Short mmCIF file of C-alpha atoms and ligand atoms in Angstrom, two decimals:
data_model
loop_
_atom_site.label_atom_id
_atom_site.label_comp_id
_atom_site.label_asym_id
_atom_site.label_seq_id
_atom_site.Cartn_x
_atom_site.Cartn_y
_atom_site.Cartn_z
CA UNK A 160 -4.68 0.84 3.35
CA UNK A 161 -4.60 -2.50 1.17
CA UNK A 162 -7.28 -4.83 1.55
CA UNK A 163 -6.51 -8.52 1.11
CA UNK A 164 -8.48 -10.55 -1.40
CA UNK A 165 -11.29 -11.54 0.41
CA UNK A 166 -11.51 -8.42 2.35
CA UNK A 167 -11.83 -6.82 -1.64
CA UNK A 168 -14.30 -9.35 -2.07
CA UNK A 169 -16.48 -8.51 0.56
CA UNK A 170 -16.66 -4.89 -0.36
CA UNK A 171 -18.02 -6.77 -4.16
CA UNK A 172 -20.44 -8.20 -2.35
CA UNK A 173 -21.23 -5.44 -0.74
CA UNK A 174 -21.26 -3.47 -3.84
CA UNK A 175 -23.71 -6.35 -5.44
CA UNK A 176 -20.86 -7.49 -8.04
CA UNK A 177 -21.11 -11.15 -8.19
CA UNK A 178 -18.24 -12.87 -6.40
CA UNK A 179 -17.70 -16.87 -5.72
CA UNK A 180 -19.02 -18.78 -2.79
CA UNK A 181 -16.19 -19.09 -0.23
CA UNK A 182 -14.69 -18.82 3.39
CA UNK A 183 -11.88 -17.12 4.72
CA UNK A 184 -9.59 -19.66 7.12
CA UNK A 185 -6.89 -17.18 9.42
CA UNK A 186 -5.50 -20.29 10.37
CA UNK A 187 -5.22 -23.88 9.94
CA UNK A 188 -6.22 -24.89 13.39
CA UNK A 189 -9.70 -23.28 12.28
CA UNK A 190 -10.63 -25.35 9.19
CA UNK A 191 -13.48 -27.35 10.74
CA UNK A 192 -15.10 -24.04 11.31
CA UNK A 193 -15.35 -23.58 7.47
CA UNK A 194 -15.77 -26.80 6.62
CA UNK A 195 -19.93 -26.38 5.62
CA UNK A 196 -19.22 -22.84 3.67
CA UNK A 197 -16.56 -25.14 1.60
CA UNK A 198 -17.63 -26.19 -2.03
CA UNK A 199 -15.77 -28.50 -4.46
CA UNK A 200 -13.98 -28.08 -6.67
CA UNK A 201 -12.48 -25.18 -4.76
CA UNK A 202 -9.58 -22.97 -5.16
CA UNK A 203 -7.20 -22.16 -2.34
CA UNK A 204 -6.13 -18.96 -2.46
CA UNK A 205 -2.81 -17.50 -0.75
CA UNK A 206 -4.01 -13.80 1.43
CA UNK A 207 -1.23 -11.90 0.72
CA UNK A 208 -0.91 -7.90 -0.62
CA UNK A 209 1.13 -8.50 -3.54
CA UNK A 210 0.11 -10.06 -7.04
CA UNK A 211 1.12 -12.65 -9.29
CA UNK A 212 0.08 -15.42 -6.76
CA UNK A 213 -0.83 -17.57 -9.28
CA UNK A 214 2.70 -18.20 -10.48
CA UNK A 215 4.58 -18.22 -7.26
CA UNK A 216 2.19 -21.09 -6.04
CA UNK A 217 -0.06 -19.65 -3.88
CA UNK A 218 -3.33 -20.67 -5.94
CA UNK A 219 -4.14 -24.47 -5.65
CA UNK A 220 -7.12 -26.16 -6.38
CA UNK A 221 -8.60 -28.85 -4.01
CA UNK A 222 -11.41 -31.33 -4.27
CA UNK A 223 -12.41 -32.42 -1.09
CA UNK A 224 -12.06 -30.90 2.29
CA UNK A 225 -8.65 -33.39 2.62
CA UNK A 226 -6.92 -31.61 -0.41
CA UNK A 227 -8.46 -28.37 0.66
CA UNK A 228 -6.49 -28.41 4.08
CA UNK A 229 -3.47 -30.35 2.57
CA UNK A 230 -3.38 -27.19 0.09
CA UNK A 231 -3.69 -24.43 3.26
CA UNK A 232 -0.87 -26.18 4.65
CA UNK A 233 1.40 -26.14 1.84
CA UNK A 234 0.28 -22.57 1.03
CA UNK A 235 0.41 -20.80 4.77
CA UNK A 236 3.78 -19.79 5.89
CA UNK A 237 5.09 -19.81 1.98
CA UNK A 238 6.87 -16.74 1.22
CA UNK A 239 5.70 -14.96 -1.78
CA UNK A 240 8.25 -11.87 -3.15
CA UNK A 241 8.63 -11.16 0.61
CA UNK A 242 5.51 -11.39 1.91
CA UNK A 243 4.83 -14.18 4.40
CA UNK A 244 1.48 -15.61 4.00
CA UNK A 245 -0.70 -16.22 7.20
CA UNK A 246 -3.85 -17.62 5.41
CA UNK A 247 -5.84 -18.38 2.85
CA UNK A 248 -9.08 -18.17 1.19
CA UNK A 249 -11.05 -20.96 -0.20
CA UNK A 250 -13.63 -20.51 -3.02
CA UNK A 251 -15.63 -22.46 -5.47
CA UNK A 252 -13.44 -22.58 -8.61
CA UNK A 253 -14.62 -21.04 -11.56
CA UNK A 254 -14.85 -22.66 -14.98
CA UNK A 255 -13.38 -19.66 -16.86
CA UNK A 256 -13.69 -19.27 -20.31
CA UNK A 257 -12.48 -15.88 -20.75
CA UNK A 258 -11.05 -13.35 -18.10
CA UNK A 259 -11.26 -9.97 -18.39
CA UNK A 260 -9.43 -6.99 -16.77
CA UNK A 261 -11.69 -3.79 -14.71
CA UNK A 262 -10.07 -0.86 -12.54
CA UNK A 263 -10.71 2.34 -11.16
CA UNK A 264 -8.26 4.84 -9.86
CA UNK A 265 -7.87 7.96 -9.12
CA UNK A 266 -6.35 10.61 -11.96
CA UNK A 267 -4.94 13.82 -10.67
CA UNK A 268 -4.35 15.61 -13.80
CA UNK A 269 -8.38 15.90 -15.11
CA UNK A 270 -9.45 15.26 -11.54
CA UNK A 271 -11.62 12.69 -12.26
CA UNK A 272 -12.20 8.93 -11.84
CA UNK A 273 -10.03 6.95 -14.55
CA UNK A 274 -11.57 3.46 -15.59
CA UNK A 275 -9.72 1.30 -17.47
CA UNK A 276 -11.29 -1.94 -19.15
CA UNK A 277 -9.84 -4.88 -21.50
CA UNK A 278 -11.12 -7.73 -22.98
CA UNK A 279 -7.09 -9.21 -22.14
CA UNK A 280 -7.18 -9.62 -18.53
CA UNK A 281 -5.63 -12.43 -16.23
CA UNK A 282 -2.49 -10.57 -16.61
CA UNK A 283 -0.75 -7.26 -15.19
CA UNK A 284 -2.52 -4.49 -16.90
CA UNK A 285 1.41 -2.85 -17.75
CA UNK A 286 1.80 -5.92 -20.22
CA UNK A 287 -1.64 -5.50 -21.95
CA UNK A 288 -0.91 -3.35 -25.36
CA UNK A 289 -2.27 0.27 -24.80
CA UNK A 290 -5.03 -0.04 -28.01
CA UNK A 291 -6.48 -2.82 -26.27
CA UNK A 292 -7.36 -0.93 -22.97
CA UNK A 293 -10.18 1.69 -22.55
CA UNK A 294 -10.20 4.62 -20.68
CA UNK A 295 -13.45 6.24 -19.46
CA UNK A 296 -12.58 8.75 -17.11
CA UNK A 297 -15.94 9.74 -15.08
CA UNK A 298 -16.35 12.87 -13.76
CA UNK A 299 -17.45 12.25 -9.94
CA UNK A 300 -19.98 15.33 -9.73
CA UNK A 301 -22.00 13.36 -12.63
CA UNK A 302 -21.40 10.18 -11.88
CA UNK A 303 -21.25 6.85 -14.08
CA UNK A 304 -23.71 6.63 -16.97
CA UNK A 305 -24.68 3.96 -19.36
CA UNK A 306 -22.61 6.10 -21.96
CA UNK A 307 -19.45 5.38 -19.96
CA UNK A 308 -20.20 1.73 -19.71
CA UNK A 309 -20.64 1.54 -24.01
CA UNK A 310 -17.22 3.38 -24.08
CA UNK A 311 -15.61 0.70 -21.87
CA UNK A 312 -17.12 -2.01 -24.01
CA UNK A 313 -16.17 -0.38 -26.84
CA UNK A 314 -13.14 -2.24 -26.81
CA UNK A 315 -14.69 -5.91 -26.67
CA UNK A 316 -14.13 -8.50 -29.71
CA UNK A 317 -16.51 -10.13 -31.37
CA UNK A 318 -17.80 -13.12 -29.71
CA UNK A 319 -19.59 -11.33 -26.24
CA UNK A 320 -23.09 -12.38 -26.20
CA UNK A 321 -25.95 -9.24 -25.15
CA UNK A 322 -26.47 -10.99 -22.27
CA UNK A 323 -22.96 -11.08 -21.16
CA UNK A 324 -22.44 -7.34 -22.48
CA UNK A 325 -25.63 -6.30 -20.12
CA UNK A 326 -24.04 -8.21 -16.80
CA UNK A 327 -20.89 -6.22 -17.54
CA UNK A 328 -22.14 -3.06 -17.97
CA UNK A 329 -24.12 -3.77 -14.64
CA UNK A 330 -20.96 -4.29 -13.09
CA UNK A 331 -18.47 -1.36 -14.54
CA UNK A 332 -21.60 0.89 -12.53
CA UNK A 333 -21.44 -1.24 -9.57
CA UNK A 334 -17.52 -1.15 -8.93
CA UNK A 335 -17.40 2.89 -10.13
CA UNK A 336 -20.06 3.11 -7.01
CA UNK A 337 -18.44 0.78 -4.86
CA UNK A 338 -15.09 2.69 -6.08
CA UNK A 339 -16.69 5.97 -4.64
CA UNK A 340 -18.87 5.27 -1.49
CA UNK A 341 -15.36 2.96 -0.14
CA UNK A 342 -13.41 5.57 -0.31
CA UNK A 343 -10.95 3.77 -2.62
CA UNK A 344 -8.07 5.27 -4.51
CA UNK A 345 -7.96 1.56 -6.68
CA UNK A 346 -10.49 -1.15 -7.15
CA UNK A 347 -9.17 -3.47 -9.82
CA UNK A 348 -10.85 -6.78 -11.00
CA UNK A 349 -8.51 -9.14 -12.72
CA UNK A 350 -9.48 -11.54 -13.80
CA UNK A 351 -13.12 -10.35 -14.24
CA UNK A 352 -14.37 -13.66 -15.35
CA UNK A 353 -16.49 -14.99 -17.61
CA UNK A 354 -17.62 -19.00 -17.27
CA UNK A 355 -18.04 -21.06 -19.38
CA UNK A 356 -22.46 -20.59 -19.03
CA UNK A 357 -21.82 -17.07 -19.45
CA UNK A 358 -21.90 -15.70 -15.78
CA UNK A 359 -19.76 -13.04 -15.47
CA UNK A 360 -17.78 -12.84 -12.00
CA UNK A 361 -14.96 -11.30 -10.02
CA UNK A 362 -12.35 -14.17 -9.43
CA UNK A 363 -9.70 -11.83 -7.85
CA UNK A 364 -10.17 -8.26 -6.08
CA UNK A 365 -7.54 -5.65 -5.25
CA UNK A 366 -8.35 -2.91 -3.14
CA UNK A 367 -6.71 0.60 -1.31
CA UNK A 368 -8.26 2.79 0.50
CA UNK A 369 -7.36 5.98 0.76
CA UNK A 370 -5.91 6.40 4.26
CA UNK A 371 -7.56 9.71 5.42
CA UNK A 372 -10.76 7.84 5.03
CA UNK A 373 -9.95 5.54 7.64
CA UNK A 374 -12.27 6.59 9.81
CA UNK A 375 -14.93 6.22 7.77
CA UNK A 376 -14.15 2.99 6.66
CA UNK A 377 -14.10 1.08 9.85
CA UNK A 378 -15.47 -2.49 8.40
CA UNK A 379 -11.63 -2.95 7.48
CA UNK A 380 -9.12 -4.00 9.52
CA UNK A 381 -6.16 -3.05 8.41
CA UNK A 382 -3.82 -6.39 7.34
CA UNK A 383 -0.81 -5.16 9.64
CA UNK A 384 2.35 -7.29 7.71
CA UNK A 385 2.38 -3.79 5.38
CA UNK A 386 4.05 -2.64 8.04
CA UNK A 387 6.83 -3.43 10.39
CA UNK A 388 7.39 -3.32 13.87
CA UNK A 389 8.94 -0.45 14.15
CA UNK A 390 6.78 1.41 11.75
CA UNK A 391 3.86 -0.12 13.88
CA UNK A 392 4.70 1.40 17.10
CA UNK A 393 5.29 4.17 15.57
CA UNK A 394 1.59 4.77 14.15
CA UNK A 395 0.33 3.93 17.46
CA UNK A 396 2.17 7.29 18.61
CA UNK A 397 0.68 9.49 15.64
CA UNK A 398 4.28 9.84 14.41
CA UNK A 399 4.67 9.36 10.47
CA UNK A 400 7.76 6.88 10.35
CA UNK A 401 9.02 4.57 7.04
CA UNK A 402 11.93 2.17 6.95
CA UNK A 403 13.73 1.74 4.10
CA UNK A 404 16.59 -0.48 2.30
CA UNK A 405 19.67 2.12 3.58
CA UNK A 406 21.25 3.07 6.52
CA UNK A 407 20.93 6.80 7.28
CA UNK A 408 18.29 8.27 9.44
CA UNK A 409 16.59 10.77 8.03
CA UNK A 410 14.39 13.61 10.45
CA UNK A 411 12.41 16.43 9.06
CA UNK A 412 9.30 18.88 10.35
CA UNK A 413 6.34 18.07 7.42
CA UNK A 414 5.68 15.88 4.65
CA UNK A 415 7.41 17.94 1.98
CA UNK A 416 9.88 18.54 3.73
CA UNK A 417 11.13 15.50 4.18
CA UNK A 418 10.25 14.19 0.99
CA UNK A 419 12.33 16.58 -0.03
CA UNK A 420 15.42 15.47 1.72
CA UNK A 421 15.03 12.09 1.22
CA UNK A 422 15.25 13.31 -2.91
CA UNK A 423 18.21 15.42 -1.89
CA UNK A 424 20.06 12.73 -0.11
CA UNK A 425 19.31 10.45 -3.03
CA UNK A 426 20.86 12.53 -5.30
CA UNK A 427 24.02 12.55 -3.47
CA UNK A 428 24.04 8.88 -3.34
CA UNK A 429 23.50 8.75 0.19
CA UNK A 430 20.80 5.98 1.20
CA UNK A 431 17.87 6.87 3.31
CA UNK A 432 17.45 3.81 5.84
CA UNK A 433 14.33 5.20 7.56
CA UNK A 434 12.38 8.51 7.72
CA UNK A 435 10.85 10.56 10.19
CA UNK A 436 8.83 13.43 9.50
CA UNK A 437 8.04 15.44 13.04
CA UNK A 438 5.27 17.14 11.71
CA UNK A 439 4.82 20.60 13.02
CA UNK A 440 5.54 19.85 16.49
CA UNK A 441 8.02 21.22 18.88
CA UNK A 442 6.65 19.08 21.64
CA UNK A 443 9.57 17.82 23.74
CA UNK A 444 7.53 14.20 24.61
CA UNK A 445 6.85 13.93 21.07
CA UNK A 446 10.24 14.51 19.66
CA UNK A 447 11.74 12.23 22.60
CA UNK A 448 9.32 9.70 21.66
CA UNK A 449 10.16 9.75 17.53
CA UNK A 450 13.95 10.25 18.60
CA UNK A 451 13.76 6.66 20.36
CA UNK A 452 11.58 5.10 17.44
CA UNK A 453 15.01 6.66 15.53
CA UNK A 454 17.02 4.75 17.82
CA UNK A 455 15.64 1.56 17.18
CA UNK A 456 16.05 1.64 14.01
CA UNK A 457 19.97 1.69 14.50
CA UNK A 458 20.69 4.32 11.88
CA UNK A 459 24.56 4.40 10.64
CA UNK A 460 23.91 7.97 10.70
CA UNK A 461 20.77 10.96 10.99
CA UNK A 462 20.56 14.11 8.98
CA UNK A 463 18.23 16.15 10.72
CA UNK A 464 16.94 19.15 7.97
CA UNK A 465 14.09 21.36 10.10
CA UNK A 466 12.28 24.51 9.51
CA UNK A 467 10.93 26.32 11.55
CA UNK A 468 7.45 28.39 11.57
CA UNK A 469 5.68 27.98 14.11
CA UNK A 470 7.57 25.45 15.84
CA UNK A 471 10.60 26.84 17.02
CA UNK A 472 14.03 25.75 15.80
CA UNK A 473 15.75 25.68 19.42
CA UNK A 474 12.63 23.65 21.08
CA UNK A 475 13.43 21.12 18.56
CA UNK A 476 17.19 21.37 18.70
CA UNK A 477 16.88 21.20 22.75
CA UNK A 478 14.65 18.20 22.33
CA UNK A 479 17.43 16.08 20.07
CA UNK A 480 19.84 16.91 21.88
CA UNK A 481 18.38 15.82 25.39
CA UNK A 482 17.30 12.94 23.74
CA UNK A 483 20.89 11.88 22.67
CA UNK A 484 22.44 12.46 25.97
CA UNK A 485 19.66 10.30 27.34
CA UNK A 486 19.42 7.55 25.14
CA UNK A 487 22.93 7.33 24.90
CA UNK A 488 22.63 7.79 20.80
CA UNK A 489 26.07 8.28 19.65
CA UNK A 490 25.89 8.18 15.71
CA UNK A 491 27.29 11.18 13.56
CA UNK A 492 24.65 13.82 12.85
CA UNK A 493 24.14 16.00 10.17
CA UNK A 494 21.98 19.39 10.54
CA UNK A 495 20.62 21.72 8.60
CA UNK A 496 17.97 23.89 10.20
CA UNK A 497 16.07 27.38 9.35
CA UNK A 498 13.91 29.16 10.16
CA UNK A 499 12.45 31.01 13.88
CA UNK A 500 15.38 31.04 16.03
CA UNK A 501 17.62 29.50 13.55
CA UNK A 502 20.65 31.14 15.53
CA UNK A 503 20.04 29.47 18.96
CA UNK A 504 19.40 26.26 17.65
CA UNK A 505 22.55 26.43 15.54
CA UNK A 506 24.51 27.10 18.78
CA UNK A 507 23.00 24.11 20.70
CA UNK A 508 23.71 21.83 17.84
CA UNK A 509 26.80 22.31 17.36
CA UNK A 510 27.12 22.31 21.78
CA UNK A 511 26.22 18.85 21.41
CA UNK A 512 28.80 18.12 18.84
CA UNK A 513 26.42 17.95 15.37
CA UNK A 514 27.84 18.80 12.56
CA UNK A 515 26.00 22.03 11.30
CA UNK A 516 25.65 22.86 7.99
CA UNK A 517 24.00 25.85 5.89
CA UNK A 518 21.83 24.22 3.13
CA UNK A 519 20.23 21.23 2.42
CA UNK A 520 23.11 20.32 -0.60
CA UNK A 521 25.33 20.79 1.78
CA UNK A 522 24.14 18.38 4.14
CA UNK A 523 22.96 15.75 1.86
CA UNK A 524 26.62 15.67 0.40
CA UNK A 525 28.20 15.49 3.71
CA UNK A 526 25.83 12.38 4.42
CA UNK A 527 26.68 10.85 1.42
CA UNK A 528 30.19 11.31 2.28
CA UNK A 529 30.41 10.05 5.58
CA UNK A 530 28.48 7.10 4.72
CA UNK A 531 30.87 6.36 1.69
CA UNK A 532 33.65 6.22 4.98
CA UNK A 533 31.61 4.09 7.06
CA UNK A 534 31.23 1.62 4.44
CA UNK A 535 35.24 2.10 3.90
CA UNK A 536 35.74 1.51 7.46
CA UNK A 537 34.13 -1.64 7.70
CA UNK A 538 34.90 -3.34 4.43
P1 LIG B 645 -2.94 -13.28 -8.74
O1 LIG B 645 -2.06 -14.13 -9.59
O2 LIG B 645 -2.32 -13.02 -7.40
O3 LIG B 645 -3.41 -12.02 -9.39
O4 LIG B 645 -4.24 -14.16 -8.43
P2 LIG B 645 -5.61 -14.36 -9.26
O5 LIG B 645 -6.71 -14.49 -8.29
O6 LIG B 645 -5.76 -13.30 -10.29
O7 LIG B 645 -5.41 -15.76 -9.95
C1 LIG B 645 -4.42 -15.98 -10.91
C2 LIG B 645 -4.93 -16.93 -11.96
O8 LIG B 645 -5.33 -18.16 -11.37
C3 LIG B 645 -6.17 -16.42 -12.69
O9 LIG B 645 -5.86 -15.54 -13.74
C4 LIG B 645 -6.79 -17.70 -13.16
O10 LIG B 645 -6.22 -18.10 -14.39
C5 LIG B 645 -6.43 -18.71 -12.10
N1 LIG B 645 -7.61 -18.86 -11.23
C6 LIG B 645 -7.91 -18.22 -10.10
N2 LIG B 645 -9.11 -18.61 -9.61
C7 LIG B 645 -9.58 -19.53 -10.48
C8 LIG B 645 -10.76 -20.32 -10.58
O11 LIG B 645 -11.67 -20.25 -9.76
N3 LIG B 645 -10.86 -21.16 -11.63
C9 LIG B 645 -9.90 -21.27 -12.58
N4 LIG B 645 -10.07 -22.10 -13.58
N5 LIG B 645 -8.78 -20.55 -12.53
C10 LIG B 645 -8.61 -19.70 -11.51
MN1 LIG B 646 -5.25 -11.24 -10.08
#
């Protein structure tokens, strides 16, 4: 789950990591609400999950509440890469002298918690030359230590005052804890600011939390435009759904598996246009209700690849098949299932006119193909 800037920012405050004064407005209707929590000069700040705001316009600066709402205005319904924005924030602006970059994430391979630091921030991290970056990585069974906070700084220039060095090493602890007790899998800072009297401050926030903490993390509400419609009603049923840029359907029985396919498919050339992954169910209401999500999403065509373990093949075959007599589906459909009762569900596949195949290759190929014809036929 991404948190929007000032949803970030609250966790700061939270966390006791200095943050500007400001107000959140959903709407412009609301702006007399804020009006007393407003300070000028102020910045007006676009709530949208995707960076580089800045450039694409949706940071203005205002100096009375008059510019302030004239800014919202121009700002809320812009579209920035794709993502429609719905509100903004307004804070005091910063005199920034010098901004400064802070993260932490999550690194598989030594298990621990990765913190990366730079005296070059204000930019992506990606464009910031590796030498000039340092990486602590914390081991989460210690914890964060005031030697781990001297590495970070480590890579500071001349010029940082003790004082300054002491309010950053206050906060590198404060967002490692903050990192840990949110259940985050990144917390990034950039720009972590430094003003002009030497106060050092986060001026932007970035946030995910790790979805499986959800219910821990209630405080959050989840900033729904990540997701579309579909993929909306589809959470509400439990029922793990994606849409993507192609056109094929793609329906599998666990995570892996249908990561799996969707890799398969891809190397074909065939292109995935939403994915469904059954989990281990053989439930006949739950695959009728993911095979009408399917539906809606007006595949060109569905490869359905299912094993079977527990959940046996047939069920699910009967299940898709109803489904498509009922709901009056009638693109091609690719198969490829093993597994417990691999035999009978072969038979009632094929009954209902599938195309059955014996492998995965085989039926990522066979996608691939018939969506090379479809885009023939209608070119
Ligand atoms: P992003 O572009 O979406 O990452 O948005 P940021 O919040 O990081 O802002 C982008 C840039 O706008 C920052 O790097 C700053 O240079 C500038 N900026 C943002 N807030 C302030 C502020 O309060 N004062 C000043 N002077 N500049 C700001
Ligand atoms: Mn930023």
């Amino acid at each position: 789950m991404k948190l929007l800037e000032y949803q970030g920012k609250q966790l700061f405050r939270d966390a006791g990591i200095p943050i500007p004064k400001g107000a959140y407005l959903p709407s412009l209707d609301t702006f007399d609400t804020i009006k007393d929590r407003l300070s000028y000069p102020a910045v007006v700040k676009a709530q949208v999950l995707i960076g580089g705001r800045g450039k694409a316009g949706g940071i203005q600066f205002a100096d009375n509440d008059a510019e302030a709402k004239a800014q919202a205005k121009k700002i809320i319904g812009m579209d920035i890469k794709g993502h429609e924005v719905k509100s903004v924030y307004i804070e005091e602006k910063l005199d920034i002298d010098r901004e400064l970059y802070v993260s932490c994430l999550i690194d598989r391979t030594t298990r621990k918690t990765l913190m990366l630091f730079s005296a070059e921030g204000g930019i992506e991290i990606e464009s910031v030359p590796e030498d000039k970056i340092a990486k602590v990585y914390i081991d989460p069974l210690t914890g964060f230590s005031q030697f781990h906070a001297r590495q970070a700084l480590a890579v500071l220039p001349d010029g940082y005052s003790k004082d300054e060095r002491k309010q950053l090493a206050k906060m590198l602890g404060q967002l490692y804890d903050a990192f840990r007790s949110f259940d985050c899998e990144l917390l990034e800072i950039n720009p972590l600011a430094i003003t002009k009297d030497g106060q050092v401050i986060a001026a932007d926030s970035k946030a995910i939390i790790n979805d499986a903490a959800k219910f821990r993390q209630k405080k959050f509400e989840e900033e729904a435009s990540e997701y579309t419609e579909l993929e909306k009603e589809a959470n509400a049923q439990g029922i793990a759904f994606i849409q993507l840029d192609g056109t094929i359907g793609v329906i599998a029985n666990g995570a892996g598996l249908t990561m799996a396919t969707l890799d398969a498919l891809n190397e074909y050339g065939g292109n995935a246009g939403v994915f469904l992954d059954l989990g281990g169910t053989d439930d006949p209401d739950q695959v009728a209700r993911a095979m009408r999500l399917m539906k809606k999403a007006k595949p060109s065509l569905i490869l359905v690849n299912l094993f079977g373990g527990i959940t046996k093949c047939d069920t699910v075959a009967k299940g898709i098949r109803e489904v498509f007599e009922k709901e009056g589906l009638d693109c091609p459909v690719v198969t490829r299932i093993k597994g417990t009762n691999e035999k009978e569900a072969k038979e009632i596949l094929k009954d209902a006119g599938f195309i059955t195949t014996n492998t995965l290759q085989d039926a990522a190929k066979k996608c691939s193909e018939l969506e090379k014809q479809q885009i023939k036929e209608v070119a």
